[in-house]
Short mmCIF file of C-alpha atoms in Angstrom, two decimals:
data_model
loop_
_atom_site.label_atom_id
_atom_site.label_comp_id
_atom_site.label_asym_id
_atom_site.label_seq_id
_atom_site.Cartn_x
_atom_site.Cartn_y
_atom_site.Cartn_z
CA UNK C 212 10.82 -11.90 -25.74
CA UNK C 213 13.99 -12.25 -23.46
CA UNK C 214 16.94 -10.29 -24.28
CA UNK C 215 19.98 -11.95 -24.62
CA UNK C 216 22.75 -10.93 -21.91
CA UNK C 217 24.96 -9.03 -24.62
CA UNK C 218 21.93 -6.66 -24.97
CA UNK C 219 21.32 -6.11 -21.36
CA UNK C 220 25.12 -5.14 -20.86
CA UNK C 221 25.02 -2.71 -24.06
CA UNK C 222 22.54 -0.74 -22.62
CA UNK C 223 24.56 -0.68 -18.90
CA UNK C 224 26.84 1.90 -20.79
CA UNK C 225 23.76 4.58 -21.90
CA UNK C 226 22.20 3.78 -18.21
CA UNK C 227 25.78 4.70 -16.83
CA UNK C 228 26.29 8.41 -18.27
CA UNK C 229 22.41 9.44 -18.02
CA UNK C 230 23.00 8.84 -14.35
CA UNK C 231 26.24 10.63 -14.06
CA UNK C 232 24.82 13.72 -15.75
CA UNK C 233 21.67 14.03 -13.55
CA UNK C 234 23.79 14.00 -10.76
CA UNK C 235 25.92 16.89 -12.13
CA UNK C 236 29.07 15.03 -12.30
CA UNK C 237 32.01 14.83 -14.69
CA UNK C 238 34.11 12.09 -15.92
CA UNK C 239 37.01 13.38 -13.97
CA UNK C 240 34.46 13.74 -10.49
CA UNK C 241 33.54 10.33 -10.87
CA UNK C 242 37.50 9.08 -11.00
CA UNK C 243 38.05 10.98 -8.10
CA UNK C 244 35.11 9.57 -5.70
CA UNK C 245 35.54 5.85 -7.52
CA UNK C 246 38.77 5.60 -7.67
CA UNK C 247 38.49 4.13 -11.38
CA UNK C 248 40.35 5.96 -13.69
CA UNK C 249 38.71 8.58 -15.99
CA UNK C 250 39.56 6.59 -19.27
CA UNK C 251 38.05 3.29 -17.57
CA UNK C 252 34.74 5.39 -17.06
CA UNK C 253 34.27 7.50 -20.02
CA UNK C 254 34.90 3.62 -21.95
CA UNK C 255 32.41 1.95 -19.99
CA UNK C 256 29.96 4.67 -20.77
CA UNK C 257 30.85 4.28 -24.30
CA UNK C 258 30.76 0.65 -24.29
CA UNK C 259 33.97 0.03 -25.49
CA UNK C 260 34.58 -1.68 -22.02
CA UNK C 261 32.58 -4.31 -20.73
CA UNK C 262 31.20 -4.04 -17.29
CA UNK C 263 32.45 -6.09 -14.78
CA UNK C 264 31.09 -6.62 -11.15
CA UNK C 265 34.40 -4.76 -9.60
CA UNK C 266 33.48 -1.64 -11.84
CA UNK C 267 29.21 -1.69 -11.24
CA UNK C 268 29.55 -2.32 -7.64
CA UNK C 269 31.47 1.00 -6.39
CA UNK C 270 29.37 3.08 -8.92
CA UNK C 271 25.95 1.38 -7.52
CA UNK C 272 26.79 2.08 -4.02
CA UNK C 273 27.88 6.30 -5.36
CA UNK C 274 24.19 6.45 -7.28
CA UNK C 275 22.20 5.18 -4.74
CA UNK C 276 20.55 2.41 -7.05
CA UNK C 277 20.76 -1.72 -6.69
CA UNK C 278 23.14 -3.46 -8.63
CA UNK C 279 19.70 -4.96 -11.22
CA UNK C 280 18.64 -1.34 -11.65
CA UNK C 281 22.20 -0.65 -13.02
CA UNK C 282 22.10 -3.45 -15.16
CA UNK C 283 18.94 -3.40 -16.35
CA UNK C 284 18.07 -7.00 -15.03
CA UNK C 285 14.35 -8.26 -15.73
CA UNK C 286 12.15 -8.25 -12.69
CA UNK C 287 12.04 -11.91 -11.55
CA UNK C 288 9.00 -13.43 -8.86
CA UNK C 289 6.07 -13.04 -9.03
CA UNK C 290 4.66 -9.55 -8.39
CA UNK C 291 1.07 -10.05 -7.09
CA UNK C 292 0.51 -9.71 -3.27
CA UNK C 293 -1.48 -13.24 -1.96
CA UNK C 294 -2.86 -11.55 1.16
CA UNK C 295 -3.81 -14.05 3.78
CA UNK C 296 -7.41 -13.97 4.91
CA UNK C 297 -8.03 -13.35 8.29
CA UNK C 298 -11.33 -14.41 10.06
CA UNK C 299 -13.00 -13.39 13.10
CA UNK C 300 -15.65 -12.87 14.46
CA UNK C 301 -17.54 -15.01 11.63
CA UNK C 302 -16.27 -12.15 9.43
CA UNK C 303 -13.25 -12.80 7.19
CA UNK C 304 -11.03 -9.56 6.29
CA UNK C 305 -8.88 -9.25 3.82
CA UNK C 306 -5.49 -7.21 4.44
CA UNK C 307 -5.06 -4.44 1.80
CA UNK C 308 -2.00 -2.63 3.30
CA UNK C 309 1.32 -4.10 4.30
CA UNK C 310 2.89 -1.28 6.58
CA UNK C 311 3.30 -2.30 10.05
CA UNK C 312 2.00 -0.12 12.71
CA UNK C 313 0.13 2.90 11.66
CA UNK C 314 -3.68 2.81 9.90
CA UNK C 315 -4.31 -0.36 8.72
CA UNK C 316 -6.50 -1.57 5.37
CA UNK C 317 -8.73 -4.49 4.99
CA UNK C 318 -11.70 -5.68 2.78
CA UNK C 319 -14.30 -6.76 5.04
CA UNK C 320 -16.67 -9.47 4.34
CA UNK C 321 -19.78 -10.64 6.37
CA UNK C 322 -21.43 -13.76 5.16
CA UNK C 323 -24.69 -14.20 3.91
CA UNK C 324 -26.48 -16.66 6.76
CA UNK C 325 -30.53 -17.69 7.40
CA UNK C 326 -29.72 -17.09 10.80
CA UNK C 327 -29.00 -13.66 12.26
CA UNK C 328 -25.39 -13.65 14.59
CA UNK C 329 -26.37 -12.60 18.20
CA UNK C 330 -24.76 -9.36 18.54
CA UNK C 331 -21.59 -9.24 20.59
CA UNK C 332 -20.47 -5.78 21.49
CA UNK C 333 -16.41 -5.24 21.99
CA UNK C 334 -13.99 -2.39 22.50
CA UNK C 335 -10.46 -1.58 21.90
CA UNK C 336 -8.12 0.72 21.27
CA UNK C 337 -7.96 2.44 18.14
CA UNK C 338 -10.47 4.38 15.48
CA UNK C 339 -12.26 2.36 12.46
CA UNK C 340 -13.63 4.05 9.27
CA UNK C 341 -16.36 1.99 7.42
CA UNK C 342 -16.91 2.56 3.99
CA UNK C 343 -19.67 -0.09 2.57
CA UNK C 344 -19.35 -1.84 -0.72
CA UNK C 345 -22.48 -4.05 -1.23
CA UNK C 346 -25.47 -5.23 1.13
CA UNK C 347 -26.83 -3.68 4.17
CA UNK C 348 -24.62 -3.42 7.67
CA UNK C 349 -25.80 -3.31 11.08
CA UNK C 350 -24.19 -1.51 13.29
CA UNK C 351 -24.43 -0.87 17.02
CA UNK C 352 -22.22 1.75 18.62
CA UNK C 353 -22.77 2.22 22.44
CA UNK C 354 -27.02 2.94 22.40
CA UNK C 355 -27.43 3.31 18.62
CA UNK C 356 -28.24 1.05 16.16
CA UNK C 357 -27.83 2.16 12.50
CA UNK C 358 -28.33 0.57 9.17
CA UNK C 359 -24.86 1.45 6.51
CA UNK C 360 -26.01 1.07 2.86
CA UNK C 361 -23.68 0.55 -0.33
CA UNK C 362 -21.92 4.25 -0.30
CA UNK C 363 -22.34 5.12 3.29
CA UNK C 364 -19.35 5.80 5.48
CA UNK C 365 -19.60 5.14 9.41
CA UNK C 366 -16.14 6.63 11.37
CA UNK C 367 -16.09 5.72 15.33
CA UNK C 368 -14.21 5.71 18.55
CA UNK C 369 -13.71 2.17 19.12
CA UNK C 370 -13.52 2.57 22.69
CA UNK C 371 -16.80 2.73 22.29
CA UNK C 372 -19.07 -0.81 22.73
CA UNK C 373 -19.26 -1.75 18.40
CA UNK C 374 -20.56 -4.46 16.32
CA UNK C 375 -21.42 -5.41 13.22
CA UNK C 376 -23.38 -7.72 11.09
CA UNK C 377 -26.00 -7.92 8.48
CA UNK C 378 -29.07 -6.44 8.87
CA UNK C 379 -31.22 -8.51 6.62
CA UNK C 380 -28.91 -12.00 6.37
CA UNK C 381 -27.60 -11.13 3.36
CA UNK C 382 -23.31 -10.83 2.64
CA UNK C 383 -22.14 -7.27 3.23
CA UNK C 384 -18.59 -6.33 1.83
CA UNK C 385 -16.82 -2.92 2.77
CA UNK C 386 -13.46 -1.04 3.12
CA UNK C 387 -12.32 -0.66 7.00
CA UNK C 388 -9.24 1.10 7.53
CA UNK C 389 -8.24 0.90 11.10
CA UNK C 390 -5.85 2.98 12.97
CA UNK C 391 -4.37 3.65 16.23
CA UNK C 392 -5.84 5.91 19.01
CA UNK C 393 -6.38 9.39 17.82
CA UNK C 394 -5.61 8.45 13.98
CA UNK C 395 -8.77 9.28 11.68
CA UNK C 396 -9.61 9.37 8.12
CA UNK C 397 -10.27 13.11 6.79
CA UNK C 398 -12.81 13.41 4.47
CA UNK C 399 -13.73 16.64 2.04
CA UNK C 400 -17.19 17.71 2.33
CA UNK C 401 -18.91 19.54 -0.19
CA UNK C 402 -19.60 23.21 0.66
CA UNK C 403 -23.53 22.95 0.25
CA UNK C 404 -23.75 19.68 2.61
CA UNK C 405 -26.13 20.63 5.01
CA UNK C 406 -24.52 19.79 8.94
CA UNK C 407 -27.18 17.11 9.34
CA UNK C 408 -26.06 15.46 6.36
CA UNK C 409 -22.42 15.34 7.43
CA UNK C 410 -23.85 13.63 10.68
CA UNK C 411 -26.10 11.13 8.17
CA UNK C 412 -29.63 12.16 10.33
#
């Protein structure tokens, strides 16, 4: 249920002195920096005094926190991220991460098709890290050709002449996180893994 804007600003008060106090300040520290005068203060806090935008604004900018935080305000908009799909290739990824510059996350999605995609090698900077989610990938890096199944990870120069596609025609989903040259994903290994295993021979 909404609350009604009298409740919002009765809480303002509470918000007020819990954020004074974890900042070690007094009544008479906060007058000095503000320029609002101790009574002013210690009534807001109380809410015996209403708060009004020339009062909130100078003791948002001191706290660090935007004016809605202060208040209380409800979230508005609409919180889920619509990601725009991106396809290439005749692969369609999905962009997980929003950072700019740095690794890079996408859901990667190969269609199923009766007709296998002639394989197209291509290079670029940067390093990729493969984890797959469903179906069978092929993958050709340089002179090898491997087969990725649902929990197998591939990590790779891509410098190096890749590409990938189904192996049997079916769709193939997985996690790709891409990043720039020299950037790769650490992973923990279990003591007992036997080197060979590590390599997946």
């Amino acid at each position: 249920m909404e609350r009604e804007p009298e409740d919002v600003l009765g809480a303002v008060g509470a918000r007020l002195r819990a954020l004074r106090r974890e900042r070690g300040m007094t009544l008479a520290d906060l007058a000095e920096v503000t320029a609002v005068s101790e009574s002013t203060l210690s009534r807001l806090e109380s809410g015996q005094r209403r708060p009004a935008l020339d009062l909130l604004l100078p003791l948002a900018r001191l706290y660090g926190v935007p004016l809605d935080d202060l208040v209380g305000a409800p979230r508005t908009g609409d919180p889920r991220i619509h990601p725009k799909p991106i396809r290439r290739f005749g692969m369609v990824f999905v962009p997980l991460s929003r950072r700019p510059g740095g690794m890079q996350a996408f859901k990667m999605i190969i269609p199923a098709s009766p007709h296998p995609r002639e394989p197209t090698p291509q290079t670029h900077e940067g390093f990729e890290w493969l984890y797959i989610l469903d179906g069978h990938l092929r993958l050709l890096l340089g002179e090898r050709e491997l087969t990725l199944t649902p929990g197998e990870v591939a990590e790779f120069d891509t410098t190096l002449p890749h590409w990938l596609g189904s192996a049997d025609g079916g769709t193939v989903e997985a996690l790709i996180l891409f990043g720039p040259q020299g950037t790769r994903a650490h992973l923990r290994v279990t003591p007992d893994l036997k080197p060979q295993d590590r390599d997946g021979r």
